[in-house]
Coordinates of C-alpha atoms in Angstrom, one line a residue:
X1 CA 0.0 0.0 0.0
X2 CA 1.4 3.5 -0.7
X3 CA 2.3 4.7 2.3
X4 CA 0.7 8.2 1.8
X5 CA -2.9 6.0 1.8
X6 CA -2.1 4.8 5.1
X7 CA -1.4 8.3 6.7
X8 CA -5.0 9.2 5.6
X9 CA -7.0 7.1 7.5
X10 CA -8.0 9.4 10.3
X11 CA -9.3 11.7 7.8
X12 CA -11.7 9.6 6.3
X13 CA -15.6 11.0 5.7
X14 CA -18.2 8.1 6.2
X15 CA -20.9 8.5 4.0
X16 CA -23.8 6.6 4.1
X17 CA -26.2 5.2 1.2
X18 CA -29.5 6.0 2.3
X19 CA -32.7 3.8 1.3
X20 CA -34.7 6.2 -0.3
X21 CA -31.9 7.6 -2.9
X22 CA -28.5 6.7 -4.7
X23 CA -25.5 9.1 -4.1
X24 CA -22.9 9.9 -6.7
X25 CA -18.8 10.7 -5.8
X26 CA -17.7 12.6 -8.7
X27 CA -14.4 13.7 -9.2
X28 CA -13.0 17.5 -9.9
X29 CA -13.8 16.7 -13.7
X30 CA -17.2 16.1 -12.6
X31 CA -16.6 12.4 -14.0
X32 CA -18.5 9.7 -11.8
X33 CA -16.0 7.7 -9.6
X34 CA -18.9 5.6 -7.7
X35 CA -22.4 5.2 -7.1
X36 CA -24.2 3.7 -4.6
X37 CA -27.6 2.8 -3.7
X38 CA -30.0 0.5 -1.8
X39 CA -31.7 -2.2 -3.8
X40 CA -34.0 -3.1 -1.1
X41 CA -34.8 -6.3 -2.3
X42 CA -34.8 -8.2 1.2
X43 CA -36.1 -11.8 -0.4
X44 CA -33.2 -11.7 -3.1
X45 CA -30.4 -11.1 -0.7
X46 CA -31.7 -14.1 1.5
X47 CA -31.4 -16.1 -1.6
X48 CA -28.3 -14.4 -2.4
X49 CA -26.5 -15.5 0.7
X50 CA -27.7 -18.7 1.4
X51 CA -26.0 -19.4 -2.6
X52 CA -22.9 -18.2 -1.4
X53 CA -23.0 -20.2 1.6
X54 CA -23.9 -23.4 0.0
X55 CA -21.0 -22.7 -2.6
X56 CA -18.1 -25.5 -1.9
X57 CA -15.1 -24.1 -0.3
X58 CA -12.9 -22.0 -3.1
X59 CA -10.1 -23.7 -4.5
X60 CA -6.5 -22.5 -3.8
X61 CA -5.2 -23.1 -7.2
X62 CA -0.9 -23.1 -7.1
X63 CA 1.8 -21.3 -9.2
X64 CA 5.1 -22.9 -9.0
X65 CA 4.3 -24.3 -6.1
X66 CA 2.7 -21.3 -4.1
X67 CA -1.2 -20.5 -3.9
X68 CA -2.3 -17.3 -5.8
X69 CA -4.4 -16.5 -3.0
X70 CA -5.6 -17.2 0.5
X71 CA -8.8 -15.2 0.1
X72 CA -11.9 -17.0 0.4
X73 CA -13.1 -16.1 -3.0
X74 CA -13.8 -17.7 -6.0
X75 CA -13.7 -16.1 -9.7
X76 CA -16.4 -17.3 -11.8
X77 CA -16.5 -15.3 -14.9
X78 CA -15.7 -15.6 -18.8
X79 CA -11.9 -13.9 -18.8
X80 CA -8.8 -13.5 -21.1
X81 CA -6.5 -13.8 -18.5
X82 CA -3.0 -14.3 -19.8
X83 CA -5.0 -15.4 -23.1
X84 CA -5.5 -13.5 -26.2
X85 CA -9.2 -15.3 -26.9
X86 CA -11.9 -14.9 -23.5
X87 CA -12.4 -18.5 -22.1
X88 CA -14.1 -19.9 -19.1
X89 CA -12.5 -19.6 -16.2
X90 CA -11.0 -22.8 -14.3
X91 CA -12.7 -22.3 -10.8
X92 CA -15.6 -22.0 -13.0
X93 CA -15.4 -25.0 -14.8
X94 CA -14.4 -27.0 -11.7
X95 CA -17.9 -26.2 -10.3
X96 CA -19.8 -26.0 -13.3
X97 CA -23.4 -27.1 -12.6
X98 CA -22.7 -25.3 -9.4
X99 CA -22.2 -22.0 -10.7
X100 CA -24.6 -22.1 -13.6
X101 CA -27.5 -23.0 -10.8
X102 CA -26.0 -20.3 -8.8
X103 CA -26.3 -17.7 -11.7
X104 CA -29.7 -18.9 -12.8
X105 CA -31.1 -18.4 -8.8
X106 CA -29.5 -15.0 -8.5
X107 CA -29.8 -13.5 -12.6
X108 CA -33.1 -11.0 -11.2
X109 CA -29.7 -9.8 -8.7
X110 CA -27.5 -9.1 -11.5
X111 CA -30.7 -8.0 -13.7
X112 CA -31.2 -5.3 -11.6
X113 CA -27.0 -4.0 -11.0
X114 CA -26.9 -3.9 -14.5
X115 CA -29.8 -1.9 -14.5
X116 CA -28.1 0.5 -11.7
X117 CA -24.9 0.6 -14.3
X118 CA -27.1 1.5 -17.2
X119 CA -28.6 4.8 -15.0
X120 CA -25.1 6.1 -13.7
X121 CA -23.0 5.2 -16.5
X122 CA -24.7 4.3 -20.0
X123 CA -21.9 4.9 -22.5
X124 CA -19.8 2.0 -20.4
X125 CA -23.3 -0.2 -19.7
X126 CA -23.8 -0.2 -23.8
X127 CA -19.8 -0.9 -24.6
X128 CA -19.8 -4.0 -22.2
X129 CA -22.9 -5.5 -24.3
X130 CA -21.8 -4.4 -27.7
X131 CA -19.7 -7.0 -29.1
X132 CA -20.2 -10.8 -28.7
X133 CA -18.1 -13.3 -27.4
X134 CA -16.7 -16.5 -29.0
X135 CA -19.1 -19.3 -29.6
X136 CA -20.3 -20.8 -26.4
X137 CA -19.2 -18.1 -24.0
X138 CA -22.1 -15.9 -22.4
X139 CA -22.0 -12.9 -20.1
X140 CA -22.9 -14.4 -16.9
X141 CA -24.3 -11.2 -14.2
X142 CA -26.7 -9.3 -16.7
X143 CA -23.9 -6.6 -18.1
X144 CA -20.8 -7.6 -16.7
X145 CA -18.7 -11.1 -17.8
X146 CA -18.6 -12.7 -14.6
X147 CA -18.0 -11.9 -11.1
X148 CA -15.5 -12.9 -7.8
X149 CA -17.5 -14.1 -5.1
X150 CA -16.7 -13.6 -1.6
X151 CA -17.9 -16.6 0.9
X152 CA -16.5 -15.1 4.6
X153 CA -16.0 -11.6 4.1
X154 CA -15.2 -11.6 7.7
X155 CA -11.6 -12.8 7.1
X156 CA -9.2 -9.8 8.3
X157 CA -7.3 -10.8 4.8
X158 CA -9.8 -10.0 2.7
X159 CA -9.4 -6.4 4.4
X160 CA -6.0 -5.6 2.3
X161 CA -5.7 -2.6 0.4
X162 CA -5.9 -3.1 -3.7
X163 CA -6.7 -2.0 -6.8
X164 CA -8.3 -4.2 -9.1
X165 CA -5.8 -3.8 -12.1
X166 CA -7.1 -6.1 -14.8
X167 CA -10.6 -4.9 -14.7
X168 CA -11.6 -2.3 -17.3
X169 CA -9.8 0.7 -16.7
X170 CA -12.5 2.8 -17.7
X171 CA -15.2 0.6 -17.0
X172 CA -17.4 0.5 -13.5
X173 CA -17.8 -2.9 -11.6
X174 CA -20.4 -3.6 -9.3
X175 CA -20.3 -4.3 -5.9
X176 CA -23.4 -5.9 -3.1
X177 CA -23.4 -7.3 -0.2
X178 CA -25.0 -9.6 1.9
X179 CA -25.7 -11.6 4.8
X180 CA -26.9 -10.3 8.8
X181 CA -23.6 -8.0 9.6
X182 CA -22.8 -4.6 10.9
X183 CA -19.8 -2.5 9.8
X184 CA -17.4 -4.1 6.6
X185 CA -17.5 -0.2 5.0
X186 CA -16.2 0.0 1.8
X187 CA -13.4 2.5 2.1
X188 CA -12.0 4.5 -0.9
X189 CA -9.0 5.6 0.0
X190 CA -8.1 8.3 -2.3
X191 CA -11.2 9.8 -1.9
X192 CA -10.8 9.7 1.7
X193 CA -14.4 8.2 1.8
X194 CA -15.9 5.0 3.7
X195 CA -19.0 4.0 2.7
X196 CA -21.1 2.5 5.0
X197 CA -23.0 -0.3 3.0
X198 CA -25.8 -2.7 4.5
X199 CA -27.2 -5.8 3.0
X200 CA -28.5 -4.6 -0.1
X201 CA -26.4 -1.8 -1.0
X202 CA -25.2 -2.0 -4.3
X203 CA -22.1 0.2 -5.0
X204 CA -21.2 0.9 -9.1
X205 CA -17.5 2.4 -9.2
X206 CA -14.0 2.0 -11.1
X207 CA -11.9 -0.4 -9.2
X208 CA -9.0 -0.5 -11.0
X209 CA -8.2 3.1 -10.4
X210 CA -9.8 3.4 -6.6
X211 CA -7.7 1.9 -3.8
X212 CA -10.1 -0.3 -1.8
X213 CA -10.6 -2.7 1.0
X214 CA -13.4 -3.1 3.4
X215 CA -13.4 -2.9 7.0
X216 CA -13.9 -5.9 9.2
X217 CA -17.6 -6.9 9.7
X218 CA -19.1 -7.9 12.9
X219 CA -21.6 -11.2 12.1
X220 CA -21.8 -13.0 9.0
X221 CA -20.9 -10.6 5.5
X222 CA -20.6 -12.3 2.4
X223 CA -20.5 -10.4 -1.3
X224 CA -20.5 -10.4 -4.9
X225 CA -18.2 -8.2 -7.6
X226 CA -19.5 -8.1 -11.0
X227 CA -16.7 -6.8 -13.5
X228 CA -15.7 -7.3 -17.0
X229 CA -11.9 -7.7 -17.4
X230 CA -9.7 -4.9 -19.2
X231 CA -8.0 -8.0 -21.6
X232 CA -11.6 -8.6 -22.9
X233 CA -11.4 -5.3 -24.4
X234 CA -8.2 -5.8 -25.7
X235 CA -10.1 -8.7 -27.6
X236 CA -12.9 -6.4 -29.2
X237 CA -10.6 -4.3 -30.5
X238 CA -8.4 -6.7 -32.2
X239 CA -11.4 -8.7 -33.3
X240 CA -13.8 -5.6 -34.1
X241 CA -12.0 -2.7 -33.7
X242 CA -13.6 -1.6 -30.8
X243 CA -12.0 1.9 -29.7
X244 CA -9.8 1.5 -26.6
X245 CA -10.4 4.4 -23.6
X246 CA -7.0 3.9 -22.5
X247 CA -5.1 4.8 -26.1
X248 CA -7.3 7.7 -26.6
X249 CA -6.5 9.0 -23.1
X250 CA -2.6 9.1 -22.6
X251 CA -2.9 10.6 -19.2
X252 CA -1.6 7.4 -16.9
X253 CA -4.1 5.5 -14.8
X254 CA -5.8 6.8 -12.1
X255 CA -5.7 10.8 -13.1
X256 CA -9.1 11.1 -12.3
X257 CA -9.2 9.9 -9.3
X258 CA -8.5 13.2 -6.6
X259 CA -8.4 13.7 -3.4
X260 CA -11.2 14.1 -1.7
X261 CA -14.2 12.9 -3.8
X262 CA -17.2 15.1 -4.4
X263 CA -20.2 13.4 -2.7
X264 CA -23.8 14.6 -4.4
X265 CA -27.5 12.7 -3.6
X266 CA -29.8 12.7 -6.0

């Protein structure tokens, strides 16, 4: 973590998404950095959690001999990771008839984030559905290609600090929670912002430019990210010349991203 992040804590602003409307954090620009608002949908986040919880355990996959990860979370998504073509991933295909009963209980879920991502950000909601996929490959949460799910967000490890560099760098993933817990904010850490998120709240924001982690949760918190991978892109554009955010803008990542976010409700 940069250490200047870590000398900010104490001057974080907790900000909370109220039931009744969404908020925006914009940044100087005006451009939206996240959005967040209550989906107060109490029936599908019981079914939502009680799919994560009868998920198997996630598999520690090895590199050389080391595991990747010792986060309780599982990727389940159609990626190009270290590919040039989008495949399935292998924690996917482990669990297969798992996950594609998990997606089918839980597709009015990602129905409605994709619906949140079409209000706050409709240029990126209609790039992510433009151009198809090879044959056989779907997108699996509404909008987005997949999604990591976290069973035991609980686990001080899944507090570290991160960016999400692979994702679409100038894309929005989409972030909800569930489960019977207090606390686990989402913190932003450039914008100086927690959010304080309840079963429900769905939060829409870029996090491969956002530092992030969540604060520990006290009772049981688990969660889903929905994203879409930056290499995907790469894809469509060598495949249908789809126009790349990233070459037009030759400022370097994470420009837009200030301090101190600009928090507006709608």
């Amino acid at each position: 973590m940069d250490p200047y992040l870590g000398e900010k804590v104490k001057k974080f602003k907790r900000v909370r998404i109220p039931k009744e409307r969404p908020i925006h954090i914009c940044g100087s620009d005006g451009g939206l950095l996240a959005y967040g608002v209550a989906l107060n949908e109490p029936e599908l986040m019981k079914t939502l959690f009680e799919s994560i919880k009868a998920l198997p355990m996630p598999r520690h996959y090895k590199i050389k001999g080391k595991k990747r990860s010792e986060y309780l979370t599982c990727h389940w998504t159609v990626w190009a990771k270290y590919n040039l073509t989008p495949f399935i991933s292998k924690e996917l295909l482990d669990d297969f008839e798992v996950g594609e009963e998990f997606f089918e209980k839980n597709k009015e879920v990602f129905r409605r984030m994709s619906g949140i991502l079409g209000q706050c950000a409709p240029g990126v909601f209609q790039r992510f559905q433009t151009y198809p996929l090879p044959k056989g490959l779907r997108r699996l949460c509404g909008a987005w290609l997949g999604c990591a799910i976290n069973n035991g967000g609980n686990n001080p490890n899944q507090t570290n600090v991160h960016r999400d560099a692979s994702e679409a760098q100038y894309g929005y993933s989409g972030l909800i929670s569930c489960g019977d817990y207090v606390g686990g904010g989402l913190i932003l850490w450039e914008l100086e912002i927690i959010l304080d998120t309840e079963p429900g709240d769905v939060v829409i924001f870029q996090d491969a430019v956002i530092s992030h982690s969540n604060e520990e949760a006290e009772g049981n918190r688990s969660s889903v990210v929905c994203f879409t991978q930056e290499n995907v892109y790469s894809y469509w554009n060598r495949q249908y010349n789809m126009t790349l955010r990233r070459k037009e803008r030759k400022r370097k990542r994470g420009e837009r991203v200030v301090k101190g976010g600009i928090v507006k409700h709608s």
